[in-house]
Short mmCIF file of C-alpha atoms in Angstrom, two decimals:
data_model
loop_
_atom_site.label_atom_id
_atom_site.label_comp_id
_atom_site.label_asym_id
_atom_site.label_seq_id
_atom_site.Cartn_x
_atom_site.Cartn_y
_atom_site.Cartn_z
CA UNK A 1 0.00 0.00 0.00
CA UNK A 2 1.43 3.36 -1.03
CA UNK A 3 1.26 5.95 1.76
CA UNK A 4 -0.43 9.34 1.28
CA UNK A 5 2.92 11.23 1.48
CA UNK A 6 4.32 8.95 -1.24
CA UNK A 7 1.28 9.59 -3.41
CA UNK A 8 1.59 13.33 -2.80
CA UNK A 9 5.23 13.22 -3.86
CA UNK A 10 4.25 11.38 -7.05
CA UNK A 11 1.57 13.99 -7.81
CA UNK A 12 4.02 16.82 -7.16
CA UNK A 13 6.57 15.27 -9.54
CA UNK A 14 3.82 14.61 -12.08
CA UNK A 15 2.94 18.31 -11.99
CA UNK A 16 6.51 18.94 -13.17
CA UNK A 17 6.02 16.58 -16.09
CA UNK A 18 7.74 13.53 -14.59
CA UNK A 19 6.57 10.49 -16.56
CA UNK A 20 8.18 8.01 -14.18
CA UNK A 21 6.09 9.50 -11.38
CA UNK A 22 3.01 9.11 -13.58
CA UNK A 23 3.82 5.44 -14.19
CA UNK A 24 4.34 4.91 -10.45
CA UNK A 25 1.05 6.63 -9.59
CA UNK A 26 -0.71 4.56 -12.24
CA UNK A 27 0.76 1.37 -10.79
CA UNK A 28 -0.31 2.35 -7.29
CA UNK A 29 -3.86 3.51 -7.99
CA UNK A 30 -5.17 2.24 -11.33
CA UNK A 31 -6.75 -0.93 -9.90
CA UNK A 32 -8.74 1.00 -7.29
CA UNK A 33 -9.85 3.61 -9.82
CA UNK A 34 -10.72 0.93 -12.37
CA UNK A 35 -12.75 -0.86 -9.69
CA UNK A 36 -14.71 2.33 -9.13
CA UNK A 37 -15.34 2.85 -12.86
CA UNK A 38 -16.50 -0.77 -13.12
CA UNK A 39 -18.78 -0.38 -10.10
CA UNK A 40 -20.41 2.77 -11.49
CA UNK A 41 -20.54 1.86 -15.18
CA UNK A 42 -20.95 -1.93 -14.93
CA UNK A 43 -19.36 -2.27 -18.37
CA UNK A 44 -15.79 -3.31 -18.96
CA UNK A 45 -14.93 -1.55 -22.21
CA UNK A 46 -16.60 1.68 -21.13
CA UNK A 47 -14.71 1.49 -17.85
CA UNK A 48 -11.44 1.12 -19.77
CA UNK A 49 -12.26 4.26 -21.75
CA UNK A 50 -13.25 6.04 -18.56
CA UNK A 51 -10.01 5.06 -16.82
CA UNK A 52 -8.05 6.49 -19.74
CA UNK A 53 -9.87 9.81 -19.42
CA UNK A 54 -9.42 9.81 -15.66
CA UNK A 55 -5.64 9.45 -15.85
CA UNK A 56 -5.38 12.02 -18.61
CA UNK A 57 -7.31 14.40 -16.31
CA UNK A 58 -5.12 13.55 -13.33
CA UNK A 59 -1.98 14.24 -15.36
CA UNK A 60 -3.26 17.61 -16.55
CA UNK A 61 -4.66 18.73 -13.20
CA UNK A 62 -1.75 17.54 -11.01
CA UNK A 63 -0.43 21.07 -10.68
CA UNK A 64 -3.74 22.23 -9.24
CA UNK A 65 -3.99 19.33 -6.79
CA UNK A 66 -2.70 21.29 -3.76
CA UNK A 67 -5.43 23.92 -4.05
CA UNK A 68 -8.41 21.69 -3.33
CA UNK A 69 -7.21 20.54 0.10
CA UNK A 70 -8.08 16.87 -0.45
CA UNK A 71 -5.99 13.86 0.50
CA UNK A 72 -4.43 12.25 -2.59
CA UNK A 73 -6.65 9.15 -2.74
CA UNK A 74 -9.77 11.27 -2.17
CA UNK A 75 -8.77 13.53 -5.03
CA UNK A 76 -8.14 10.64 -7.42
CA UNK A 77 -11.22 8.65 -6.41
CA UNK A 78 -13.37 11.77 -6.76
CA UNK A 79 -12.03 12.48 -10.25
CA UNK A 80 -12.73 8.86 -11.21
CA UNK A 81 -16.15 8.78 -9.58
CA UNK A 82 -17.22 12.08 -11.13
CA UNK A 83 -16.09 11.07 -14.59
CA UNK A 84 -17.80 7.68 -14.37
CA UNK A 85 -21.01 9.32 -13.15
CA UNK A 86 -20.89 11.84 -16.03
CA UNK A 87 -20.64 8.95 -18.49
CA UNK A 88 -23.44 7.06 -16.78
CA UNK A 89 -25.72 10.10 -16.93
CA UNK A 90 -24.91 10.64 -20.59
CA UNK A 91 -25.82 7.00 -21.21
CA UNK A 92 -29.10 7.38 -19.29
CA UNK A 93 -29.92 10.50 -21.26
CA UNK A 94 -29.56 8.54 -24.51
CA UNK A 95 -32.96 7.58 -25.92
CA UNK A 96 -34.31 4.06 -25.78
CA UNK A 97 -32.35 2.75 -22.83
CA UNK A 98 -34.99 0.48 -21.34
CA UNK A 99 -32.55 -1.36 -19.11
CA UNK A 100 -31.81 1.79 -17.18
CA UNK A 101 -35.50 2.44 -16.64
CA UNK A 102 -35.99 -1.10 -15.43
CA UNK A 103 -33.03 -0.64 -13.14
CA UNK A 104 -34.53 2.53 -11.71
CA UNK A 105 -37.83 0.79 -11.07
CA UNK A 106 -36.12 -1.76 -8.83
CA UNK A 107 -36.32 -0.42 -5.30
CA UNK A 108 -34.26 -2.99 -3.48
CA UNK A 109 -30.50 -2.59 -3.35
CA UNK A 110 -28.82 -5.51 -5.14
CA UNK A 111 -26.60 -7.98 -3.27
CA UNK A 112 -23.52 -6.06 -4.41
CA UNK A 113 -24.86 -2.77 -3.06
CA UNK A 114 -25.73 -4.44 0.23
CA UNK A 115 -22.25 -5.93 0.44
CA UNK A 116 -20.68 -2.56 -0.20
CA UNK A 117 -22.91 -0.90 2.36
CA UNK A 118 -21.96 -3.58 4.89
CA UNK A 119 -18.25 -2.98 4.38
CA UNK A 120 -18.41 0.79 4.65
CA UNK A 121 -16.33 2.23 7.38
CA UNK A 122 -15.91 5.70 8.72
CA UNK A 123 -18.24 8.14 10.28
CA UNK A 124 -20.45 8.58 7.22
CA UNK A 125 -21.46 4.92 7.35
CA UNK A 126 -22.23 5.20 11.05
CA UNK A 127 -24.20 8.41 10.57
CA UNK A 128 -26.11 7.15 7.52
CA UNK A 129 -27.42 4.55 9.92
CA UNK A 130 -29.09 7.27 11.96
CA UNK A 131 -31.16 8.43 8.97
CA UNK A 132 -34.35 6.87 7.73
CA UNK A 133 -33.30 3.90 5.56
CA UNK A 134 -34.86 5.41 2.43
CA UNK A 135 -32.92 8.64 2.84
CA UNK A 136 -29.62 6.87 3.48
CA UNK A 137 -30.29 4.70 0.47
CA UNK A 138 -31.06 7.75 -1.67
CA UNK A 139 -27.77 9.43 -0.66
CA UNK A 140 -25.83 6.27 -1.53
CA UNK A 141 -27.64 6.00 -4.86
CA UNK A 142 -26.87 9.62 -5.66
CA UNK A 143 -23.19 9.25 -4.82
CA UNK A 144 -22.46 5.75 -6.13
CA UNK A 145 -25.00 5.46 -8.95
CA UNK A 146 -25.26 9.08 -10.05
CA UNK A 147 -29.00 9.23 -9.48
CA UNK A 148 -30.37 12.75 -9.75
CA UNK A 149 -33.22 14.33 -7.83
CA UNK A 150 -35.41 13.50 -10.82
CA UNK A 151 -34.35 9.84 -10.74
CA UNK A 152 -34.93 9.65 -7.02
CA UNK A 153 -38.32 11.38 -7.26
CA UNK A 154 -39.32 8.78 -9.85
CA UNK A 155 -37.92 5.93 -7.77
CA UNK A 156 -39.70 6.91 -4.57
CA UNK A 157 -42.77 8.23 -6.40
CA UNK A 158 -42.71 11.64 -4.74
CA UNK A 159 -42.63 15.13 -6.25
CA UNK A 160 -39.21 16.53 -7.14
CA UNK A 161 -39.39 19.41 -4.66
CA UNK A 162 -40.39 17.08 -1.87
CA UNK A 163 -37.42 14.79 -2.39
CA UNK A 164 -35.06 17.74 -2.66
CA UNK A 165 -36.29 19.34 0.53
CA UNK A 166 -36.17 16.10 2.48
CA UNK A 167 -32.73 15.08 1.19
CA UNK A 168 -31.26 18.50 1.94
CA UNK A 169 -32.55 18.14 5.47
CA UNK A 170 -31.06 14.65 5.69
CA UNK A 171 -27.69 15.89 4.44
CA UNK A 172 -27.60 18.58 7.11
CA UNK A 173 -28.53 16.02 9.74
CA UNK A 174 -25.78 13.78 8.44
CA UNK A 175 -23.25 16.59 8.71
CA UNK A 176 -24.37 17.34 12.24
CA UNK A 177 -23.92 13.69 13.19
CA UNK A 178 -20.49 13.52 11.55
CA UNK A 179 -19.30 16.69 13.27
CA UNK A 180 -20.38 15.60 16.72
CA UNK B 1 -34.40 25.95 -9.25
CA UNK B 2 -31.84 28.70 -8.76
CA UNK B 3 -29.03 29.01 -6.32
CA UNK B 4 -30.05 30.78 -3.16
CA UNK B 5 -27.69 33.73 -2.61
CA UNK B 6 -28.27 33.48 1.13
CA UNK B 7 -25.17 31.99 2.78
CA UNK B 8 -27.37 30.04 5.21
CA UNK B 9 -27.93 27.80 2.28
CA UNK B 10 -24.22 27.04 1.85
CA UNK B 11 -23.90 23.93 4.04
CA UNK B 12 -26.68 22.18 2.15
CA UNK B 13 -25.33 23.37 -1.20
CA UNK B 14 -21.82 22.12 -0.39
CA UNK B 15 -23.30 18.73 0.49
CA UNK B 16 -25.43 18.58 -2.65
CA UNK B 17 -22.43 19.53 -4.77
CA UNK B 18 -20.18 16.87 -3.22
CA UNK B 19 -22.85 14.17 -3.55
CA UNK B 20 -23.51 15.23 -7.14
CA UNK B 21 -27.12 16.30 -6.76
CA UNK B 22 -26.88 19.76 -8.32
CA UNK B 23 -28.04 20.33 -11.87
CA UNK B 24 -25.45 21.21 -14.49
CA UNK B 25 -26.30 24.91 -14.32
CA UNK B 26 -26.16 24.90 -10.53
CA UNK B 27 -22.86 23.04 -10.61
CA UNK B 28 -21.32 25.64 -12.94
CA UNK B 29 -22.52 28.50 -10.75
CA UNK B 30 -21.24 26.71 -7.68
CA UNK B 31 -17.82 26.02 -9.18
CA UNK B 32 -17.25 29.65 -10.05
CA UNK B 33 -17.79 30.45 -6.36
CA UNK B 34 -15.65 27.54 -5.30
CA UNK B 35 -12.69 28.98 -7.18
CA UNK B 36 -12.71 32.21 -5.17
CA UNK B 37 -14.13 31.18 -1.79
CA UNK B 38 -11.72 29.16 0.43
CA UNK B 39 -14.31 28.73 3.18
CA UNK B 40 -16.74 27.16 0.76
CA UNK B 41 -13.95 25.01 -0.65
CA UNK B 42 -13.13 23.73 2.83
CA UNK B 43 -16.77 22.78 3.37
CA UNK B 44 -16.79 20.79 0.13
CA UNK B 45 -13.47 19.16 1.00
CA UNK B 46 -14.86 17.87 4.31
CA UNK B 47 -17.88 16.37 2.54
CA UNK B 48 -15.73 14.88 -0.21
CA UNK B 49 -13.40 13.17 2.29
CA UNK B 50 -16.40 11.65 4.09
CA UNK B 51 -18.20 10.54 0.94
CA UNK B 52 -15.12 8.85 -0.47
CA UNK B 53 -15.26 6.31 2.37
CA UNK B 54 -18.45 5.01 0.71
CA UNK B 55 -16.10 3.55 -1.94
CA UNK B 56 -14.02 1.62 0.64
CA UNK B 57 -15.89 -1.57 -0.11
CA UNK B 58 -15.34 -1.38 -3.87
CA UNK B 59 -12.79 -4.01 -4.79
CA UNK B 60 -9.82 -3.01 -6.94
CA UNK B 61 -9.78 -4.49 -10.46
CA UNK B 62 -6.52 -4.59 -12.38
CA UNK B 63 -7.06 -2.89 -15.75
CA UNK B 64 -5.58 -4.46 -18.89
CA UNK B 65 -2.11 -3.26 -19.90
CA UNK B 66 -3.59 -1.78 -23.08
CA UNK B 67 -5.21 1.03 -21.06
CA UNK B 68 -1.86 2.26 -19.74
CA UNK B 69 -0.38 2.07 -23.24
CA UNK B 70 -3.25 4.09 -24.65
CA UNK B 71 -2.91 6.72 -21.92
CA UNK B 72 0.83 7.06 -22.41
CA UNK B 73 0.39 7.29 -26.16
CA UNK B 74 -2.07 10.11 -25.66
CA UNK B 75 -0.02 11.99 -23.09
CA UNK B 76 3.45 11.45 -24.53
CA UNK B 77 3.05 11.01 -28.27
CA UNK B 78 6.05 13.02 -29.42
CA UNK B 79 9.13 11.28 -30.69
CA UNK B 80 12.05 13.63 -30.34
CA UNK B 81 14.45 11.17 -31.84
CA UNK B 82 14.13 7.93 -33.66
CA UNK B 83 14.26 5.11 -31.14
CA UNK B 84 15.70 2.80 -33.71
CA UNK B 85 18.63 5.19 -34.04
CA UNK B 86 18.86 6.01 -30.34
CA UNK B 87 19.14 2.39 -29.36
CA UNK B 88 21.69 1.71 -32.08
CA UNK B 89 19.50 -0.96 -33.55
CA UNK B 90 20.29 -0.52 -37.22
CA UNK B 91 22.98 -3.23 -37.52
CA UNK B 92 20.99 -5.74 -35.53
CA UNK B 93 17.90 -4.93 -37.56
CA UNK B 94 19.67 -5.94 -40.71
CA UNK B 95 20.70 -9.15 -38.95
CA UNK B 96 17.14 -9.70 -37.84
CA UNK B 97 15.82 -9.16 -41.32
CA UNK B 98 18.23 -11.68 -42.78
CA UNK B 99 17.34 -14.12 -40.03
CA UNK B 100 13.64 -13.60 -40.69
CA UNK B 101 14.14 -14.42 -44.35
CA UNK B 102 16.06 -17.57 -43.53
CA UNK B 103 13.60 -19.03 -41.08
CA UNK B 104 12.28 -22.32 -42.35
CA UNK B 105 8.65 -23.23 -42.72
CA UNK B 106 9.05 -26.08 -40.25
CA UNK B 107 9.69 -23.62 -37.46
CA UNK B 108 6.44 -21.93 -38.20
CA UNK B 109 4.51 -25.16 -38.12
CA UNK B 110 5.17 -25.45 -34.41
CA UNK B 111 3.95 -21.94 -33.76
CA UNK B 112 0.89 -21.66 -35.94
CA UNK B 113 -2.63 -21.81 -34.58
CA UNK B 114 -4.98 -24.45 -35.92
CA UNK B 115 -7.58 -22.23 -37.58
CA UNK B 116 -6.20 -21.22 -40.98
CA UNK B 117 -8.52 -18.20 -41.18
CA UNK B 118 -6.89 -16.83 -38.05
CA UNK B 119 -3.42 -17.95 -38.99
CA UNK B 120 -0.50 -15.55 -38.79
CA UNK B 121 0.28 -13.18 -41.59
CA UNK B 122 3.38 -11.53 -40.14
CA UNK B 123 6.41 -12.95 -38.53
CA UNK B 124 9.59 -11.74 -36.91
CA UNK B 125 12.67 -13.29 -35.46
CA UNK B 126 13.66 -11.15 -32.51
CA UNK B 127 17.27 -12.05 -31.94
CA UNK B 128 20.35 -10.79 -30.15
CA UNK B 129 23.33 -10.26 -32.42
CA UNK B 130 25.22 -13.09 -30.69
CA UNK B 131 22.06 -15.27 -30.70
CA UNK B 132 22.11 -15.38 -26.88
CA UNK B 133 18.38 -14.61 -27.03
CA UNK B 134 16.23 -15.71 -29.95
CA UNK B 135 12.48 -15.32 -30.03
CA UNK B 136 10.14 -16.23 -32.86
CA UNK B 137 7.01 -14.14 -33.15
CA UNK B 138 4.01 -14.50 -35.41
CA UNK B 139 1.19 -12.04 -35.66
CA UNK B 140 -2.29 -12.65 -36.96
CA UNK B 141 -4.06 -9.47 -38.03
CA UNK B 142 -7.40 -11.28 -37.92
CA UNK B 143 -7.15 -12.20 -34.26
CA UNK B 144 -4.84 -9.36 -33.19
CA UNK B 145 -2.66 -11.86 -31.36
CA UNK B 146 1.11 -12.20 -31.35
CA UNK B 147 2.36 -15.67 -30.50
CA UNK B 148 5.82 -15.55 -29.02
CA UNK B 149 8.12 -18.55 -28.81
CA UNK B 150 11.46 -18.12 -27.08
CA UNK B 151 13.79 -20.60 -28.75
CA UNK B 152 17.06 -19.56 -27.12
CA UNK B 153 18.12 -17.64 -24.02
CA UNK B 154 16.10 -16.49 -21.03
CA UNK B 155 15.59 -13.60 -18.64
CA UNK B 156 18.44 -12.62 -16.33
CA UNK B 157 18.19 -13.64 -12.67
CA UNK B 158 15.60 -11.53 -10.85
CA UNK B 159 14.69 -9.70 -14.07
CA UNK B 160 11.98 -9.97 -16.70
CA UNK B 161 11.82 -9.66 -20.47
CA UNK B 162 9.55 -7.00 -21.90
CA UNK B 163 8.32 -6.91 -25.49
CA UNK B 164 8.12 -3.56 -27.32
CA UNK B 165 6.73 -2.38 -30.60
CA UNK B 166 8.59 0.39 -32.39
CA UNK B 167 6.55 1.82 -35.25
CA UNK B 168 8.44 4.16 -37.56
CA UNK B 169 9.86 7.12 -35.70
CA UNK B 170 7.63 6.61 -32.66
CA UNK B 171 8.95 5.73 -29.22
CA UNK B 172 8.63 2.09 -28.20
CA UNK B 173 5.27 0.97 -26.88
CA UNK B 174 5.17 -1.92 -24.45
CA UNK B 175 3.30 -5.04 -25.57
CA UNK B 176 3.73 -6.61 -22.16
CA UNK B 177 6.05 -8.99 -20.39
CA UNK B 178 7.17 -12.35 -21.74
CA UNK B 179 6.18 -15.33 -19.66
CA UNK B 180 8.91 -17.20 -17.84
CA UNK B 181 7.96 -20.25 -19.87
CA UNK B 182 8.80 -20.59 -23.53
CA UNK B 183 5.60 -19.31 -25.06
CA UNK B 184 3.66 -16.10 -24.53
CA UNK B 185 0.45 -14.96 -26.16
CA UNK B 186 0.19 -11.20 -26.55
CA UNK B 187 -3.13 -9.57 -27.37
CA UNK B 188 -2.36 -6.41 -29.35
CA UNK B 189 -4.47 -3.39 -28.33
CA UNK B 190 -6.76 -2.38 -31.20
CA UNK B 191 -5.14 1.05 -31.36
CA UNK B 192 -1.76 -0.51 -32.14
CA UNK B 193 -2.81 -3.03 -34.76
CA UNK B 194 -2.20 -0.69 -37.67
CA UNK B 195 1.34 -0.01 -36.44
CA UNK B 196 2.45 -3.62 -36.69
CA UNK B 197 2.87 -3.67 -40.47
CA UNK B 198 6.51 -2.73 -40.96
CA UNK B 199 7.02 -2.36 -37.22
CA UNK B 200 9.99 -3.52 -35.23
CA UNK B 201 9.73 -5.75 -32.18
CA UNK B 202 12.31 -5.41 -29.45
CA UNK B 203 12.91 -7.16 -26.14
CA UNK B 204 14.44 -5.36 -23.17
CA UNK B 205 15.76 -6.43 -19.80
CA UNK B 206 13.56 -4.92 -17.07
CA UNK B 207 12.92 -5.09 -13.33
CA UNK B 208 10.12 -7.41 -12.09
CA UNK B 209 6.76 -6.00 -13.15
CA UNK B 210 8.27 -4.42 -16.24
CA UNK B 211 9.55 -0.98 -17.09
CA UNK B 212 8.16 1.60 -14.68
CA UNK B 213 8.76 4.38 -17.18
CA UNK B 214 6.72 3.60 -20.27
CA UNK B 215 9.93 3.12 -22.25
CA UNK B 216 12.72 0.54 -22.02
CA UNK B 217 14.88 1.17 -18.96
CA UNK B 218 17.26 -1.80 -19.18
CA UNK B 219 19.40 -3.18 -22.00
CA UNK B 220 17.68 -3.81 -25.29
CA UNK B 221 18.62 -7.44 -25.77
CA UNK B 222 17.08 -8.35 -29.10
CA UNK B 223 15.29 -6.81 -32.05
CA UNK B 224 13.57 -7.96 -35.21
CA UNK B 225 11.32 -6.58 -37.95
CA UNK B 226 7.85 -7.86 -38.63
CA UNK B 227 7.56 -9.02 -42.21
CA UNK B 228 4.46 -10.05 -44.09
CA UNK B 229 4.22 -13.75 -44.87
#
């Protein structure tokens, strides 16, 4: 396991155009980031394309890494997660994707989602447990599956404004729990 | 829905942004504030760190080598100098070419696949000048597979052999590591297939796991040109 200071050093050298540092960072993190692309996109070849884009982004934004105040793995995972979610949303927006609609109609988390939820650590997992199960589930779906307020409104069969108001309240409650 | 200018709204907005619940327009508006507001940025950073732990349970999956090759080709495409020249490969290339022409059909029989439609249409003998390492390679354009058969020599102790494609004036692109055993099957990434015609294959001596640099780091032990059958 590469330590955060080692990853930071790699990113700093990458910002100076060091290709060896890029190769080392790729070796240290590509499997985790590919795992995340696969989890979000559930499609191998699309995940390979996504991973390419993610590392191209990481290379080009390495010099701005310090500004955002994130730990190195958080930064990289967030870039990967955001890119994968963007792709997923573009795919959902494409016409005629019945599978995605069917997927949205399924209210129960799949075995994989349950497994992931069970293995979550950290204060967010603990605090999600203090929310109503539907709300916690909605937050996970938004973060890990890129579901929008519109998707969630459809899923839980409630008006858009209602879901937004209630989720905003849940997020604030979550923050309160995590800060205590 | 528009962004509320009231700062009381900021904690919820920071959360929505980090979770990814804002619309595209809201996200753009938010990001322009993020760039100039360190307090806001700190709020988002706290949320982002917490949310990332939701990915703890996602198992790593090793991506295929072709992804790294494609990334490095995109990021570092320039060839400042011909690699063939830089590595001093010209004399050995001529040797390799002669060797390729002399290889007998019987050698190929042992290497060829069984399906004639997918049979090889290029071959190369990748050989050291002193024949201390000799590798026969055949490539089938139909299947995109290079079959490698090491007929003489082996990796140095504690080291590995890495196969490279040098296309024209471009820097070498790794095709992966050779197996410790005699034979290796290499699946050529689709993006590289067109480069194989007239390309040069080279084998370098590398640390375990292969070159960390995207280019050969150890001695280039053997080279050979791919020629059409």
